[in-house]
CSV table of C-alpha atoms and ligand atoms in Angstrom, one decimal:
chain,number,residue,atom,x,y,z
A,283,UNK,CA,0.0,0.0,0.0
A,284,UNK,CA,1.7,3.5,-0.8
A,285,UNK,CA,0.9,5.8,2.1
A,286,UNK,CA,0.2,9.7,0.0
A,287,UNK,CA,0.2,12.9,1.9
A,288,UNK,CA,-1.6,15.9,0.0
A,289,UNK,CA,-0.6,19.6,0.6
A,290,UNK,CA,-3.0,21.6,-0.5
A,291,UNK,CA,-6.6,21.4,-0.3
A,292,UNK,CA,-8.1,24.0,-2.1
A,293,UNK,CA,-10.3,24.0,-5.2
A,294,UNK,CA,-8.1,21.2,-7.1
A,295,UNK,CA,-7.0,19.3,-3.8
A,296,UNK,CA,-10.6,18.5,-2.9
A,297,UNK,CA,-11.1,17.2,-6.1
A,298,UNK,CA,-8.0,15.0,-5.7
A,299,UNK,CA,-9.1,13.7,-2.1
A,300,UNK,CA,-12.4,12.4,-3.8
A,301,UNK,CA,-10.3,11.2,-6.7
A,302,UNK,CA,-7.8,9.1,-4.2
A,303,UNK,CA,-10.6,7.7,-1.8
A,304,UNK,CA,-11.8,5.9,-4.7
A,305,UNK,CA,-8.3,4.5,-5.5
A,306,UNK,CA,-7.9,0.6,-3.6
A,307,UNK,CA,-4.1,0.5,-4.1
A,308,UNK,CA,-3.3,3.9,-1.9
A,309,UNK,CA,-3.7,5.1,1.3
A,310,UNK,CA,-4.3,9.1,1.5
A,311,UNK,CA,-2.6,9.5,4.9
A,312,UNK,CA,-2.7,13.2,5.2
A,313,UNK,CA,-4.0,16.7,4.3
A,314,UNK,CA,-1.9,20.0,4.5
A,315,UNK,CA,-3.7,23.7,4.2
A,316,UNK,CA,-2.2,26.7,4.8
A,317,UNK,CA,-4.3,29.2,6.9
A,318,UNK,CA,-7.9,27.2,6.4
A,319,UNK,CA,-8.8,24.1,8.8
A,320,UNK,CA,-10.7,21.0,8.0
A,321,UNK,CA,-13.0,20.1,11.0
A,322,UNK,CA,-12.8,16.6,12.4
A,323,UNK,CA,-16.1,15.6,11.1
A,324,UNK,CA,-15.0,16.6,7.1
A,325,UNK,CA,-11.7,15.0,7.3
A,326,UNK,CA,-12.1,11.3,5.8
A,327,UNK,CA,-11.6,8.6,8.2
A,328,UNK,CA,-7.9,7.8,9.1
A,329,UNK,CA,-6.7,11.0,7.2
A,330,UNK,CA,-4.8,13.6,9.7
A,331,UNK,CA,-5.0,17.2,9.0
A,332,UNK,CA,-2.1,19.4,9.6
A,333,UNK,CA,-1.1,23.3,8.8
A,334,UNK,CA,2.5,22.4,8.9
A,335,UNK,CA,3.2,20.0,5.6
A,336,UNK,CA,6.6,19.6,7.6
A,337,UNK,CA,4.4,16.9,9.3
A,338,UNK,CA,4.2,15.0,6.7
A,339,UNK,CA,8.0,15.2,5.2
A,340,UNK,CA,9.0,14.1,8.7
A,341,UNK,CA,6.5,11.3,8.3
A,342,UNK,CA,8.7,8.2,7.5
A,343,UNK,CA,5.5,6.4,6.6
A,344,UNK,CA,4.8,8.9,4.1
A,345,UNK,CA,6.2,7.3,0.4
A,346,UNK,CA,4.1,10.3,-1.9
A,347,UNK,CA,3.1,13.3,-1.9
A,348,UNK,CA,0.8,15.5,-4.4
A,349,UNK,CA,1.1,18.9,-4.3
A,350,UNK,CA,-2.1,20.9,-5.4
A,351,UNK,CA,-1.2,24.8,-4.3
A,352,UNK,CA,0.1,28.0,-6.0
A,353,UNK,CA,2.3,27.8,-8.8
A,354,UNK,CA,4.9,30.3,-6.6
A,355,UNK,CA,5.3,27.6,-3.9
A,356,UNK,CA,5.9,24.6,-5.9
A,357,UNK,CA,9.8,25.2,-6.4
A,358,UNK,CA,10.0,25.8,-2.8
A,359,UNK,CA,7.9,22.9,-1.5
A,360,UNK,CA,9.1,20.3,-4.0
A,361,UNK,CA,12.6,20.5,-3.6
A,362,UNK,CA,12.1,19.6,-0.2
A,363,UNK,CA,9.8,16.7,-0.4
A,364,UNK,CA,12.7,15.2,-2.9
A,365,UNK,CA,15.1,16.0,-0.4
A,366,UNK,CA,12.7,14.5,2.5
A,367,UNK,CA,12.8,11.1,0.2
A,368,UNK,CA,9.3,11.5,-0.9
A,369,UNK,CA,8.3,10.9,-4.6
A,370,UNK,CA,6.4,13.9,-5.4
A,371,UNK,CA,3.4,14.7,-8.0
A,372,UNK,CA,3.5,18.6,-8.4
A,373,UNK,CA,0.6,20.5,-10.7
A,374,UNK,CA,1.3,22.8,-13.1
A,375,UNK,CA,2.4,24.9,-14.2
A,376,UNK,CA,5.3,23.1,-12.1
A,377,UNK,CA,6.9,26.3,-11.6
A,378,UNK,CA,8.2,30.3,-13.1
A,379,UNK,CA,11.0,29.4,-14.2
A,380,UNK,CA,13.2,27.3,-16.6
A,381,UNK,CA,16.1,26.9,-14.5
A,382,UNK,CA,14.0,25.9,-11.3
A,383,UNK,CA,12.4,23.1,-13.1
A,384,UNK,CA,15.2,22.5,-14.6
A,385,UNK,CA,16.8,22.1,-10.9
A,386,UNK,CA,14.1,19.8,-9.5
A,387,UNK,CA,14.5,17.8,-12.4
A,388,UNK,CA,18.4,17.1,-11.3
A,389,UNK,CA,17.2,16.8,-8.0
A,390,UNK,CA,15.3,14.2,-8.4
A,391,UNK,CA,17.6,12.1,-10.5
A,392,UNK,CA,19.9,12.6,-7.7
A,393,UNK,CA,17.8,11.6,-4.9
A,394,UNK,CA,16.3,8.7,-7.6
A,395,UNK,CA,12.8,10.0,-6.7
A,396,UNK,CA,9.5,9.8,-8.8
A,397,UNK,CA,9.1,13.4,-10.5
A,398,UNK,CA,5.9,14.0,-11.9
A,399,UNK,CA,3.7,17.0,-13.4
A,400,UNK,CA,0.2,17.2,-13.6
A,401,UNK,CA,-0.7,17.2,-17.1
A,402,UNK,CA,-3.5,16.1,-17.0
A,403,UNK,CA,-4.7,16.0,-20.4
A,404,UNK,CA,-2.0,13.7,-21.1
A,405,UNK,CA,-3.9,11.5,-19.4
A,406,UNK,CA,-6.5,11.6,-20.7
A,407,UNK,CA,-8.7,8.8,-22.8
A,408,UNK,CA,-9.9,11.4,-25.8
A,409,UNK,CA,-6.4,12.3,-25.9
A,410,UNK,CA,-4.4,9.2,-25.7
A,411,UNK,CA,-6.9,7.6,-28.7
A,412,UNK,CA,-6.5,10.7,-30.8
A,413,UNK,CA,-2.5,10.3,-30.0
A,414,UNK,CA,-3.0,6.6,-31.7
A,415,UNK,CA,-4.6,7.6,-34.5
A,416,UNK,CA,-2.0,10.5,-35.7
A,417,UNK,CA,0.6,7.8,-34.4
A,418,UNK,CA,-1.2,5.0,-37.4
A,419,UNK,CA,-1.1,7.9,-39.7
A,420,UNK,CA,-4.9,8.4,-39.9
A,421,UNK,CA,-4.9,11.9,-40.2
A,422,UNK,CA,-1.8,12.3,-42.7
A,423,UNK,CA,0.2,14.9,-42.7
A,424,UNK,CA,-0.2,17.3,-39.9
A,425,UNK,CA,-0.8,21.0,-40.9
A,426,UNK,CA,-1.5,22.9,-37.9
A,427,UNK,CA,-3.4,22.9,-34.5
A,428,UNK,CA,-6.9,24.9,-32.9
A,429,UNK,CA,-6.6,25.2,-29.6
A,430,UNK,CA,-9.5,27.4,-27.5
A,431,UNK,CA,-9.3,27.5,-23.9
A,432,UNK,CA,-12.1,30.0,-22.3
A,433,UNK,CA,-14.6,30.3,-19.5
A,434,UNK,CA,-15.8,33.4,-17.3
A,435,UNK,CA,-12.9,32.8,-14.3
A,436,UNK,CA,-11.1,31.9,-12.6
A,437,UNK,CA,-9.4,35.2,-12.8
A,438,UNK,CA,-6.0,35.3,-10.7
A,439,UNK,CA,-4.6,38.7,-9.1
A,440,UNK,CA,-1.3,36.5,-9.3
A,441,UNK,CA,-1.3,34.7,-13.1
A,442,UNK,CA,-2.4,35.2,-16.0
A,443,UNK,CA,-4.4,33.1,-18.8
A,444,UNK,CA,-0.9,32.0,-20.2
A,445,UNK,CA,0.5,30.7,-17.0
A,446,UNK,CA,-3.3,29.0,-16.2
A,447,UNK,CA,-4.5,28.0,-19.0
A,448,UNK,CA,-1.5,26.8,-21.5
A,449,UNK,CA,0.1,24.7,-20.0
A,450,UNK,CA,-2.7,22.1,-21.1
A,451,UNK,CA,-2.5,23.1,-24.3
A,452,UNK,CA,1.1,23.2,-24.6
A,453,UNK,CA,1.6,19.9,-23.8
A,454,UNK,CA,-0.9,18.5,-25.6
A,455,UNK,CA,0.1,19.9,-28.7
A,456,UNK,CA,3.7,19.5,-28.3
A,457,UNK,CA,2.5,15.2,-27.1
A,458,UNK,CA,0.3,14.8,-30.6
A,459,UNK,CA,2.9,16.5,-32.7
A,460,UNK,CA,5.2,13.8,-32.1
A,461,UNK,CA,6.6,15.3,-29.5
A,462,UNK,CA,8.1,18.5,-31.0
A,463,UNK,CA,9.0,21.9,-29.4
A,464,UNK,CA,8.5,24.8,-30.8
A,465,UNK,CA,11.5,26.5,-32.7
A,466,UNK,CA,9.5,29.7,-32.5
A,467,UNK,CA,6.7,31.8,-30.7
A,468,UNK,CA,4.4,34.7,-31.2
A,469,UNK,CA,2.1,36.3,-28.5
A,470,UNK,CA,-0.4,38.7,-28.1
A,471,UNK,CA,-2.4,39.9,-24.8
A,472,UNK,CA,-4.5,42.3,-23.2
A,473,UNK,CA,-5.7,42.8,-19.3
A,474,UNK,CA,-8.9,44.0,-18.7
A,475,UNK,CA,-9.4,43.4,-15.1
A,476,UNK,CA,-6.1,43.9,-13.1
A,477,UNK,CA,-3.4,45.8,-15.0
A,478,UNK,CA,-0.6,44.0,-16.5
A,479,UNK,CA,-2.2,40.9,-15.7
A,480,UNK,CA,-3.5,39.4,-19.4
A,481,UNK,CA,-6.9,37.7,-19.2
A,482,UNK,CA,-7.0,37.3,-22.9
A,483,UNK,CA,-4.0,35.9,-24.7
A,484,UNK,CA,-3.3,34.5,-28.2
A,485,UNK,CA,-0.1,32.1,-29.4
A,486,UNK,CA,1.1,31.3,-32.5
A,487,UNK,CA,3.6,28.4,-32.0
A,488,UNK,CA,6.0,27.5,-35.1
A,489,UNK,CA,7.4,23.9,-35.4
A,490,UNK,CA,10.7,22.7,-37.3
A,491,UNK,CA,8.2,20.5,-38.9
A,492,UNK,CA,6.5,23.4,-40.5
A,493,UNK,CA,3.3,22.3,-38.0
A,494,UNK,CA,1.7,25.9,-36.3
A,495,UNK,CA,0.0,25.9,-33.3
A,496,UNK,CA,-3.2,28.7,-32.9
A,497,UNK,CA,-3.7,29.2,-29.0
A,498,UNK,CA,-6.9,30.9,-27.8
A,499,UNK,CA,-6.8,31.4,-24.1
A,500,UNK,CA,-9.3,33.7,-21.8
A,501,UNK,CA,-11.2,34.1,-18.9
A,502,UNK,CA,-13.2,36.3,-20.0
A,503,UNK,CA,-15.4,34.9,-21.9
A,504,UNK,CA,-19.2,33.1,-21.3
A,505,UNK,CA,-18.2,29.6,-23.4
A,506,UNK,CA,-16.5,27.0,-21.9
A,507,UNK,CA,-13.9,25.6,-24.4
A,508,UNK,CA,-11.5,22.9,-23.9
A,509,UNK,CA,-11.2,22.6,-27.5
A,510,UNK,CA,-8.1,21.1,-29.9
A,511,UNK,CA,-8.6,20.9,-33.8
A,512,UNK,CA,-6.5,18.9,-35.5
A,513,UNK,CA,-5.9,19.8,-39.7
A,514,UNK,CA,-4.2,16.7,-41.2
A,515,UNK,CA,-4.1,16.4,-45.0
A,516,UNK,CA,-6.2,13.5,-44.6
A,517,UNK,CA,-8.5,13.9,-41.8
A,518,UNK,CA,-9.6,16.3,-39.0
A,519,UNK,CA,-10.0,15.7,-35.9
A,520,UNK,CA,-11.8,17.3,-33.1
A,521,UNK,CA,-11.3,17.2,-29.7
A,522,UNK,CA,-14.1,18.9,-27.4
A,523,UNK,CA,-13.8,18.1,-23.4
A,524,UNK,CA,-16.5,19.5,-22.6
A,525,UNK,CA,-18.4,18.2,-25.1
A,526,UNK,CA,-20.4,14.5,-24.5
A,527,UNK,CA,-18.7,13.1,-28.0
A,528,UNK,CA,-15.3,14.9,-27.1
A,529,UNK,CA,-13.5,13.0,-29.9
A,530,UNK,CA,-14.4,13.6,-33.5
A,531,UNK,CA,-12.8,12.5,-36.6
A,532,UNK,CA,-13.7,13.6,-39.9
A,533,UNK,CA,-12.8,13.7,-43.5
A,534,UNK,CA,-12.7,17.7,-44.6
A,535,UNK,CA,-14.6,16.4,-48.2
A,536,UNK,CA,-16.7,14.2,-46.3
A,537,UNK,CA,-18.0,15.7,-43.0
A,538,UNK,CA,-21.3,12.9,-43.6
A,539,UNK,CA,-18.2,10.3,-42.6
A,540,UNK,CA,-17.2,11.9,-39.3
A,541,UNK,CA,-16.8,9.2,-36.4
A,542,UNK,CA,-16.8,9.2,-32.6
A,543,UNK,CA,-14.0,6.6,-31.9
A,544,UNK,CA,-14.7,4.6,-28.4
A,545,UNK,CA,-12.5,4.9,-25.7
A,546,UNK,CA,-11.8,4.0,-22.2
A,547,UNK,CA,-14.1,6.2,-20.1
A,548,UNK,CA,-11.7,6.5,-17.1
A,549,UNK,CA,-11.6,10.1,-15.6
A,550,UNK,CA,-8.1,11.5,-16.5
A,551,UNK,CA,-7.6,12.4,-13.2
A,552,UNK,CA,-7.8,8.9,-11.6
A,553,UNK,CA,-5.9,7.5,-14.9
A,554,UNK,CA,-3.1,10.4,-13.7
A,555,UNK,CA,-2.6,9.3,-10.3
A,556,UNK,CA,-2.6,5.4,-11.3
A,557,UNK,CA,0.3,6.2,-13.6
A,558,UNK,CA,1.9,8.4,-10.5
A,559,UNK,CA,1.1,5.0,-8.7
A,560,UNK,CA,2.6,2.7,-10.7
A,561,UNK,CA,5.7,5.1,-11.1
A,562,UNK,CA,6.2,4.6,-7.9
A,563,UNK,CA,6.1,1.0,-8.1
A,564,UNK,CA,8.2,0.3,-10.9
A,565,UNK,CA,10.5,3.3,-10.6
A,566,UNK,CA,10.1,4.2,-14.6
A,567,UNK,CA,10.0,7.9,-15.6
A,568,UNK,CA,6.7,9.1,-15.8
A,569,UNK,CA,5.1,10.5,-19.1
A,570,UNK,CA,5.2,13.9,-17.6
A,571,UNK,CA,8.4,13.6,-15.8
A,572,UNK,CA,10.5,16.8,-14.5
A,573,UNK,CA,12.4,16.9,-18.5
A,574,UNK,CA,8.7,17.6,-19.8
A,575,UNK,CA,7.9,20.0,-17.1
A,576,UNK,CA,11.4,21.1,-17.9
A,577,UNK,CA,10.2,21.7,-21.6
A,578,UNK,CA,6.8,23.3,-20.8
A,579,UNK,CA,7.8,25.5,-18.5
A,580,UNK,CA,10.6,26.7,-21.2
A,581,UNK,CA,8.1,27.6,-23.7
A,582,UNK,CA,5.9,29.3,-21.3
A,583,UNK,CA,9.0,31.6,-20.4
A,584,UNK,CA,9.1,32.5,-23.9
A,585,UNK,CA,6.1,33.0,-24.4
A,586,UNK,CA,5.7,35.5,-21.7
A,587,UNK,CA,8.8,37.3,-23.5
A,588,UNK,CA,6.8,37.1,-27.0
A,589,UNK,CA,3.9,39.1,-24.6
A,590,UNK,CA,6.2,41.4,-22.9
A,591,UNK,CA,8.2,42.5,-25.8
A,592,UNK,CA,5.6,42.4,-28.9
A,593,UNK,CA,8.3,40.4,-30.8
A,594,UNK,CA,9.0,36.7,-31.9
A,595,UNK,CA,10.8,34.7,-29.9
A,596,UNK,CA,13.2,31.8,-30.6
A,597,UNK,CA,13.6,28.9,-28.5
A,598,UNK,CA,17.2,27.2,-28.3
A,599,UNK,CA,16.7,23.7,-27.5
A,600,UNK,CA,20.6,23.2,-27.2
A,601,UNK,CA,19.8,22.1,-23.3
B,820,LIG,N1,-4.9,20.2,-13.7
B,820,LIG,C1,-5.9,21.0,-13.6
B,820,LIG,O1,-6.8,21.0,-14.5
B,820,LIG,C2,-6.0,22.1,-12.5
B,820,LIG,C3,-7.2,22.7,-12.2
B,820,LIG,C4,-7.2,23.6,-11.2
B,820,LIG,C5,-6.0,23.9,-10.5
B,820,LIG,N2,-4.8,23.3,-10.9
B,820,LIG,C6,-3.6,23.7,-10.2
B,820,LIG,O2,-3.6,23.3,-8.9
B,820,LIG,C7,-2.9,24.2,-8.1
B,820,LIG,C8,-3.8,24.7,-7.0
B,820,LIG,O3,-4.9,25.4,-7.6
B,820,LIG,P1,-6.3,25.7,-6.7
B,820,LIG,O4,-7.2,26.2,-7.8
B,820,LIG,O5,-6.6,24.5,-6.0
B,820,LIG,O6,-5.8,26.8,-5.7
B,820,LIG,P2,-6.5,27.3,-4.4
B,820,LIG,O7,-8.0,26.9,-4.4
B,820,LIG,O8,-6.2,28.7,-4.1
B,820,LIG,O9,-5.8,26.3,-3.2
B,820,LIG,C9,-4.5,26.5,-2.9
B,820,LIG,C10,-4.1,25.6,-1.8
B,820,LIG,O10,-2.7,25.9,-1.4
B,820,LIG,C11,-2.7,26.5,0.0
B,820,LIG,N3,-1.8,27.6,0.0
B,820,LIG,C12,-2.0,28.9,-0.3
B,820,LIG,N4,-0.9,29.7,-0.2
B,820,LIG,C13,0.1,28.8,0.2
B,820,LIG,C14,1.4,29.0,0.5
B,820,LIG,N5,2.0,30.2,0.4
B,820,LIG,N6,2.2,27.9,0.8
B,820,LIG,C15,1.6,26.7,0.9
B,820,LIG,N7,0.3,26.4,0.7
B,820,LIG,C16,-0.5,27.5,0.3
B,820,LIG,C17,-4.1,26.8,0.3
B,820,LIG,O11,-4.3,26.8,1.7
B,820,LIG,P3,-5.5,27.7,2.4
B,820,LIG,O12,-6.7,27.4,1.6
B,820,LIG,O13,-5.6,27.3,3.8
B,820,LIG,O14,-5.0,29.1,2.2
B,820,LIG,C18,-4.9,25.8,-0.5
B,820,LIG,O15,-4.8,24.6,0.2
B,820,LIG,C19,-2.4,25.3,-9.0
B,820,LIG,O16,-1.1,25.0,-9.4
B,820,LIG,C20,-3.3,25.2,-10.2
B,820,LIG,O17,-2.7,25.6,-11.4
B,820,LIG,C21,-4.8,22.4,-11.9
């Protein structure tokens, strides 16, 4: 049984602690908040609550731990549960800057611990059947990429929609395009809300393998898209999460011919922390290890220099 400590229980820790009481092969031993307590009667049974998450890196029972708070702390608070001997599981964006992730990524090949980052969509069943089908060459060629990521909120005094929102998209672009970077990027941005802060932001992503990427990201607005389009010179495809059919495939001549493929129904959460579990068991690299945090948070870095500046940026990928 892996013994998991949690630190953070906010908005995407909760979800996480119903996510890991449903999982048999782990035992969610503790639950770390900052300033807010859990009473007695919410905590699940056997859980303990604490407000010092040095609790549970003392914890020699403690194997795990996920850590669901601000991007700002992540750095900070994964370092030391690598250097406490815990395999850690740290959401994105992992952190705000390259050469920190690029540091915990070190770190934990030195201390040989599990290093993994919450890409979720990486995980998930949509994405990992539309992967397959550009991997058998069903689409063709790939020309370029959709992406449209937009709801009213969450709007953060502390991040904007790149640092929120792209991450998702980044990697799932950069995972279906054969795992790619980007040579080049383009950004554009505009705060409405709290100065300086972008709530709307747009990306243009340029491949070496002459693939674009078109990124829509706000949270400004009243339709909630989680939305990748794929242009192959064969076939489209279309993937909607928030949509009941969320995978789409369609001939552009043809759109009578469109199919829904079938796929594993799992939740991409749970399917996230049963990879994270069986990291831990059999010690492989995860799919989203520290190198591919490493990567996204690279390309975020540049982006946010395409947004300050106006210009293009190039990304060396000589590291
Ligand atoms: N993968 C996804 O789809 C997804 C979705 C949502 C969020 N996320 C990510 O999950 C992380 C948490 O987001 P959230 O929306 O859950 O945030 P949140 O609701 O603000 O919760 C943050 C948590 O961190 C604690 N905290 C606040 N300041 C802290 C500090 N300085 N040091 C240590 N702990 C601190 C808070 O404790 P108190 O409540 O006691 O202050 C709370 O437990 C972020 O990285 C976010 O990007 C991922």
């Amino acid at each position: 049984m892996i013994n998991i400590g949690l630190i953070g229980h906010g908005y995407w820790g909760k979800i996480y602690v119903k996510t890991l009481l449903n999982l048999k092969s782990l035992n969610l031993c503790w639950i770390y908040n900052k300033h807010t307590d859990i009473p007695a009667s919410e905590l699940p049974q056997g859980v303990k609550f604490t407000k010092n998450y040095d609790d549970i890196l003392a914890d020699k029972n403690v194997h795990a731990v996920i850590i669901a708070t601000p991007p700002s702390t992540h750095y900070k608070l994964t370092a030391l549960a690598l250097k406490a001997n815990k395999d850690v599981l740290v959401e994105k964006p992992f952190t705000y800057h390259s050469e920190e992730a690029k540091n915990l990524f070190v770190l934990a090949k030195k201390t040989q611990k599990i290093l993994m980052i919450g890409h979720i969509f990486l995980y998930n069943p949509a994405i990992i059947a539309l992967k397959k089908y550009i991997i058998h060459h069903e689409l063709g060629t790939l020309h370029y990429f959709y992406s449209r990521r937009t709801s009213i909120g969450p709007v953060y005094t502390d991040m904007n929609a790149l640092w929120s929102l792209a991450p998702h998209d980044i990697s799932i672009i950069n995972y279906l395009n054969h795992g790619e970077m980007p040579a080049a990027i383009h950004a554009n941005g505009a705060s409405y809300i709290n100065p300086g802060i972008e709530e709307v932001v747009d990306l243009v992503l340029e491949y070496p393998n002459q693939v674009k990427a078109f990124i829509h990201l706000s949270c400004l607005e009243p339709k909630r898209a989680r939305e990748t389009i794929v242009v192959g010179d064969k076939k489209n495809a279309i993937f909607e999460d928030t949509a009941t059919d969320k995978l789409i495939i369609s001939e552009p001549h043809h759109p009578q011919q469109a199919f829904i493929p079938p796929f594993n129904p799992i939740s991409p959460l749970e399917n996230q922390c049963l990879h994270f579990l069986e990291c831990i068991k059999t010690r492989q690299a995860p799919l989203t290890d520290g190198w591919h945090g490493y990567q996204n948070v690279k390309i975020l870095e540049s982006a946010q220099q395409a947004l300050d500046t106006g210009k293009k940026v190039s990304i060396a990928w000589n590291n």
